[in-house]
Coordinates of C-alpha atoms (C1' of nucleotides) in Angstrom, one line a residue:
Chain X
M1 CA 160.0 106.9 148.4
L2 CA 163.0 104.8 147.9
L3 CA 165.6 106.1 145.5
R4 CA 168.8 104.7 144.1
I5 CA 171.8 106.1 142.5
D6 CA 174.5 104.8 140.4
T7 CA 177.8 106.3 141.0
T8 CA 179.3 104.5 137.9
S9 CA 176.9 106.2 135.5
E10 CA 177.8 108.8 133.1
E11 CA 174.7 110.9 134.1
S12 CA 175.5 113.6 136.8
L13 CA 174.7 112.8 140.3
F14 CA 172.3 115.7 140.8
E15 CA 170.6 114.7 137.3
Q16 CA 170.1 111.2 138.6
V17 CA 168.5 112.6 142.0
A18 CA 166.3 114.9 140.1
T19 CA 165.0 112.2 137.7
A20 CA 164.5 109.8 140.7
V21 CA 162.3 112.3 142.4
R22 CA 160.4 113.4 139.4
T23 CA 159.7 109.8 138.7
A24 CA 158.5 109.1 142.2
I25 CA 156.2 112.3 141.7
A26 CA 155.1 111.0 138.4
Q27 CA 154.1 107.7 140.0
G28 CA 152.0 109.3 142.6
E29 CA 154.3 108.2 145.4
A30 CA 154.3 112.1 146.6
R31 CA 151.1 114.0 145.9
A32 CA 150.5 117.7 146.2
G33 CA 151.0 119.1 149.5
D34 CA 153.2 116.2 150.7
R35 CA 156.9 117.1 151.9
L36 CA 159.8 115.5 150.5
P37 CA 162.6 114.4 152.7
S38 CA 164.9 117.1 153.6
A39 CA 168.0 117.7 151.5
R40 CA 170.3 116.4 154.4
E41 CA 168.1 113.3 155.0
L42 CA 168.0 112.3 151.4
A43 CA 171.8 113.0 151.1
D44 CA 172.6 110.6 154.0
S45 CA 170.5 107.7 152.7
L46 CA 172.0 108.2 149.3
G47 CA 175.6 108.7 150.2
V48 CA 176.0 111.7 148.5
N49 CA 176.6 115.4 149.4
V50 CA 173.7 117.7 150.6
H51 CA 174.6 120.2 148.0
T52 CA 174.1 117.5 145.3
V53 CA 170.5 117.1 146.5
L54 CA 169.8 120.7 147.0
H55 CA 171.1 121.3 143.4
A56 CA 168.6 118.7 142.1
Y57 CA 165.7 120.1 144.2
Q58 CA 166.5 123.6 142.9
G59 CA 166.2 122.2 139.4
L60 CA 163.0 120.8 140.4
R61 CA 161.5 124.1 141.7
E62 CA 162.7 125.9 138.5
E63 CA 160.5 123.1 136.7
G64 CA 157.7 124.2 138.9
L65 CA 157.2 120.6 140.6
I66 CA 158.1 121.5 144.1
D67 CA 158.2 124.6 146.4
L68 CA 161.3 125.1 148.4
R69 CA 161.2 127.1 151.7
R70 CA 163.8 127.8 154.2
G71 CA 162.8 126.0 157.4
R72 CA 160.0 124.0 155.7
G73 CA 161.7 121.7 153.1
A74 CA 160.4 120.6 149.7
V75 CA 156.7 120.4 149.1
V76 CA 155.0 119.0 146.1
T77 CA 152.9 121.5 144.0
E78 CA 149.8 121.0 142.1
V79 CA 152.0 120.8 139.0
G80 CA 153.3 117.6 140.5
D81 CA 149.8 116.2 140.7
A82 CA 149.3 117.1 137.0
I83 CA 152.5 115.0 136.0
A84 CA 151.1 112.0 137.6
Q85 CA 148.1 112.3 135.6
L86 CA 150.2 112.3 132.3
N87 CA 152.8 110.0 133.4
R88 CA 150.7 106.8 132.4
D89 CA 150.1 108.0 129.0
I90 CA 153.9 108.9 128.7
V91 CA 154.7 105.2 129.7
E92 CA 152.4 104.0 127.2
L93 CA 153.8 106.1 124.4
G94 CA 157.3 104.9 125.4
K95 CA 156.1 101.2 125.0
R96 CA 154.7 102.0 121.6
A97 CA 158.0 103.5 120.6
K98 CA 160.1 100.8 121.6
A99 CA 157.8 98.4 119.9
L100 CA 158.3 100.2 116.6
G101 CA 162.1 99.9 117.0
M102 CA 162.3 103.7 117.6
S103 CA 165.4 104.7 119.3
P104 CA 165.1 106.9 122.6
A105 CA 166.9 109.6 121.1
T106 CA 164.3 109.7 118.3
V107 CA 161.5 109.8 120.5
V108 CA 162.9 112.6 122.6
A109 CA 163.8 114.5 119.3
L110 CA 159.9 114.3 118.4
V111 CA 158.8 115.5 122.1
K112 CA 161.1 118.2 122.0
A113 CA 159.9 119.4 118.4
S114 CA 156.0 119.2 119.7
L115 CA 156.8 121.6 122.5
Chain D
M1 CA 159.3 117.7 101.4
L2 CA 162.0 120.5 102.1
L3 CA 165.1 119.6 103.9
R4 CA 168.1 121.6 105.3
I5 CA 171.3 120.7 106.3
D6 CA 173.9 122.6 108.7
T7 CA 177.4 121.9 107.4
T8 CA 179.0 123.8 110.5
S9 CA 177.0 121.5 112.9
E10 CA 179.0 119.0 114.9
E11 CA 176.4 116.4 113.8
S12 CA 177.5 114.2 111.1
L13 CA 176.0 114.9 107.7
F14 CA 174.3 111.5 107.2
E15 CA 172.7 111.8 110.7
Q16 CA 171.3 115.1 109.9
V17 CA 169.8 113.7 106.7
A18 CA 168.4 110.7 108.4
T19 CA 166.9 113.0 111.1
A20 CA 165.5 115.3 108.6
V21 CA 163.8 112.3 106.6
R22 CA 162.6 111.0 109.7
T23 CA 161.1 113.8 111.0
A24 CA 159.4 114.4 107.7
I25 CA 157.9 111.0 107.8
A26 CA 156.8 111.4 111.5
Q27 CA 154.9 114.7 110.4
G28 CA 153.2 112.7 107.8
E29 CA 154.7 114.5 104.9
A30 CA 155.5 111.4 103.3
R31 CA 153.1 108.3 103.9
A32 CA 153.5 104.6 103.3
G33 CA 153.8 103.8 99.6
D34 CA 155.2 107.2 98.9
R35 CA 158.5 107.5 97.1
L36 CA 161.4 109.6 98.6
P37 CA 163.6 111.5 96.4
S38 CA 166.3 109.3 94.9
A39 CA 169.6 109.7 96.6
R40 CA 171.2 111.6 93.6
E41 CA 168.3 114.1 93.6
L42 CA 168.4 114.6 97.4
A43 CA 172.4 114.9 97.4
D44 CA 172.2 117.7 94.7
S45 CA 169.4 119.6 96.4
L46 CA 171.5 119.6 99.8
G47 CA 175.0 120.0 98.3
V48 CA 176.1 116.8 99.6
N49 CA 177.7 113.5 98.2
V50 CA 175.4 110.9 97.1
H51 CA 176.8 108.4 99.4
T52 CA 176.1 110.6 102.4
V53 CA 172.4 110.4 101.4
L54 CA 172.8 106.7 100.7
H55 CA 174.1 106.2 104.2
A56 CA 171.2 107.8 105.7
Y57 CA 169.0 106.0 103.7
Q58 CA 170.2 102.6 104.8
G59 CA 170.1 103.7 108.2
L60 CA 166.5 104.5 107.9
R61 CA 166.1 101.0 106.3
E62 CA 167.6 99.3 109.2
E63 CA 165.2 101.1 111.4
G64 CA 162.4 99.6 109.2
L65 CA 161.1 103.2 108.0
I66 CA 161.8 102.6 104.5
D67 CA 162.2 100.1 101.7
L68 CA 165.3 100.6 99.8
R69 CA 165.9 99.0 96.1
R70 CA 167.8 99.8 93.2
G71 CA 165.8 101.0 90.2
R72 CA 163.0 102.0 92.4
G73 CA 164.3 104.2 95.2
A74 CA 163.3 104.7 98.7
V75 CA 159.5 103.9 99.7
V76 CA 158.1 104.7 103.1
T77 CA 156.9 101.7 105.0
E78 CA 153.9 100.9 107.2
V79 CA 156.3 101.5 110.2
G80 CA 156.6 105.0 108.9
D81 CA 152.8 105.5 109.1
A82 CA 152.8 104.1 112.7
I83 CA 155.6 106.5 113.5
A84 CA 153.4 109.4 112.1
Q85 CA 150.5 108.2 114.3
L86 CA 152.8 108.3 117.3
N87 CA 153.9 111.7 116.7
R88 CA 150.3 112.8 116.4
D89 CA 149.9 111.5 119.9
I90 CA 153.2 113.1 121.1
V91 CA 151.9 116.5 119.9
E92 CA 148.6 115.7 121.6
L93 CA 150.5 114.9 124.8
G94 CA 152.4 118.1 124.4
K95 CA 149.3 120.2 124.4
R96 CA 147.9 118.6 127.4
A97 CA 151.3 119.1 129.2
K98 CA 151.3 122.7 128.3
A99 CA 147.8 123.0 129.6
L100 CA 148.6 121.6 132.8
G101 CA 151.5 124.1 133.3
M102 CA 154.3 121.6 133.0
S103 CA 157.4 122.9 131.7
P104 CA 159.0 121.3 128.4
A105 CA 162.0 120.3 130.4
T106 CA 159.9 118.3 132.7
V107 CA 158.1 116.5 129.9
V108 CA 161.2 115.6 128.2
A109 CA 162.7 114.3 131.5
L110 CA 159.6 112.0 131.9
V111 CA 159.9 110.7 128.6
K112 CA 163.6 110.0 128.9
A113 CA 162.8 108.2 132.2
S114 CA 160.2 106.1 130.5
L115 CA 162.5 104.7 127.4
Chain K
dA1 C1' 157.8 89.8 74.1
dC2 C1' 162.2 92.6 73.0
dC3 C1' 165.5 95.9 73.2
dT4 C1' 167.7 99.9 74.9
dA5 C1' 168.2 104.0 77.6
dT6 C1' 167.8 106.0 82.0
dT7 C1' 167.2 105.6 86.9
dT8 C1' 168.8 104.0 90.9
dG9 C1' 171.3 101.6 94.6
dT10 C1' 175.6 98.7 95.4
dC11 C1' 180.3 98.0 95.5
dC12 C1' 185.3 99.2 94.8
dG13 C1' 188.8 102.1 96.5
dT14 C1' 190.7 106.9 98.7
dA15 C1' 191.5 111.1 101.8
dT16 C1' 190.6 113.2 106.2
dG17 C1' 189.5 113.5 110.7
dT18 C1' 189.2 111.5 115.4
dA19 C1' 190.0 108.6 119.0
dT20 C1' 192.9 104.7 121.3
dG21 C1' 196.9 102.4 123.0
Chain S
dC1 C1' 205.0 111.3 120.1
dC2 C1' 203.8 107.5 117.2
dA3 C1' 200.9 103.7 115.3
dT4 C1' 196.9 101.7 114.9
dA5 C1' 192.0 101.4 114.3
dC6 C1' 187.7 103.4 113.2
dA7 C1' 184.1 106.4 111.1
dT8 C1' 182.9 110.0 107.9
dA9 C1' 182.6 111.9 103.4
dC10 C1' 183.8 111.5 98.5
dG11 C1' 184.4 109.9 93.7
dG12 C1' 184.3 106.5 89.9
dA13 C1' 182.8 102.3 88.1
dC14 C1' 179.0 98.7 88.2
dA15 C1' 174.7 95.8 88.0
dA16 C1' 169.8 95.6 88.8
dA17 C1' 165.3 97.5 88.2
dT18 C1' 162.4 100.4 85.5
dA19 C1' 160.3 102.9 81.4
dG20 C1' 159.4 103.8 76.8
dG21 C1' 159.1 102.6 72.0

DNA sequence: ACCTATTTGTCCGTATGTATG
DNA sequence: CCATACATACGGACAAATAGG
């Protein structure tokens, strides 16, 4: 799992970390039961603070993607696997939307409306 | 096609009108070849200026959703139909996501990442 | 085919608020 | 604080397309 962070981006750092990890799971790079890098480990390799990674991890826990336990680290849940199943269709959907000239905001609005 | 506008919203009026019409098309309330209400008609029913609605319509024309010609009004294009089809698939995706126990926030995040 | 009245979007300018320098 | 630029929303006048007789 190789992640990158853009310190010049307007998106907050913890959001970028969360998105990166989520994407990795969605792409099947980490499956149910797999252990993610520890917060300290990941923070070091990204050059950000440990709390930034923990903030991201806690968000992913609230989404149900990972279990987070003291002493054991972050483990991908079954929900994480379900995401990988759906991600391919989501990517396909994104391509179609782009081909139709739809703005990302429009697509996101439609998705939100359907949930 | 029943639209509503929130004059207290921070979103600009013409954007709200555009979003409302776009959503109506996405939901199949107006299909290819159908005529939308004239700008004056819609403006009256929404309580905004004609030009505000026209501004929204012109934006939708640039997106390719409608044809706009004087004397004839706004007509939904084939692209409008394609978006409606896309929206049906989005709804289907939402159902699957829910069945898999994925949180709405996760789905939205994945869609954003794919765009 | 003609004329005219209506419908409809386009073009002109103006006021107001919001950044930007 | 001031000046400038830009976008939004509004109003009036205009011209093209349409509809009816």
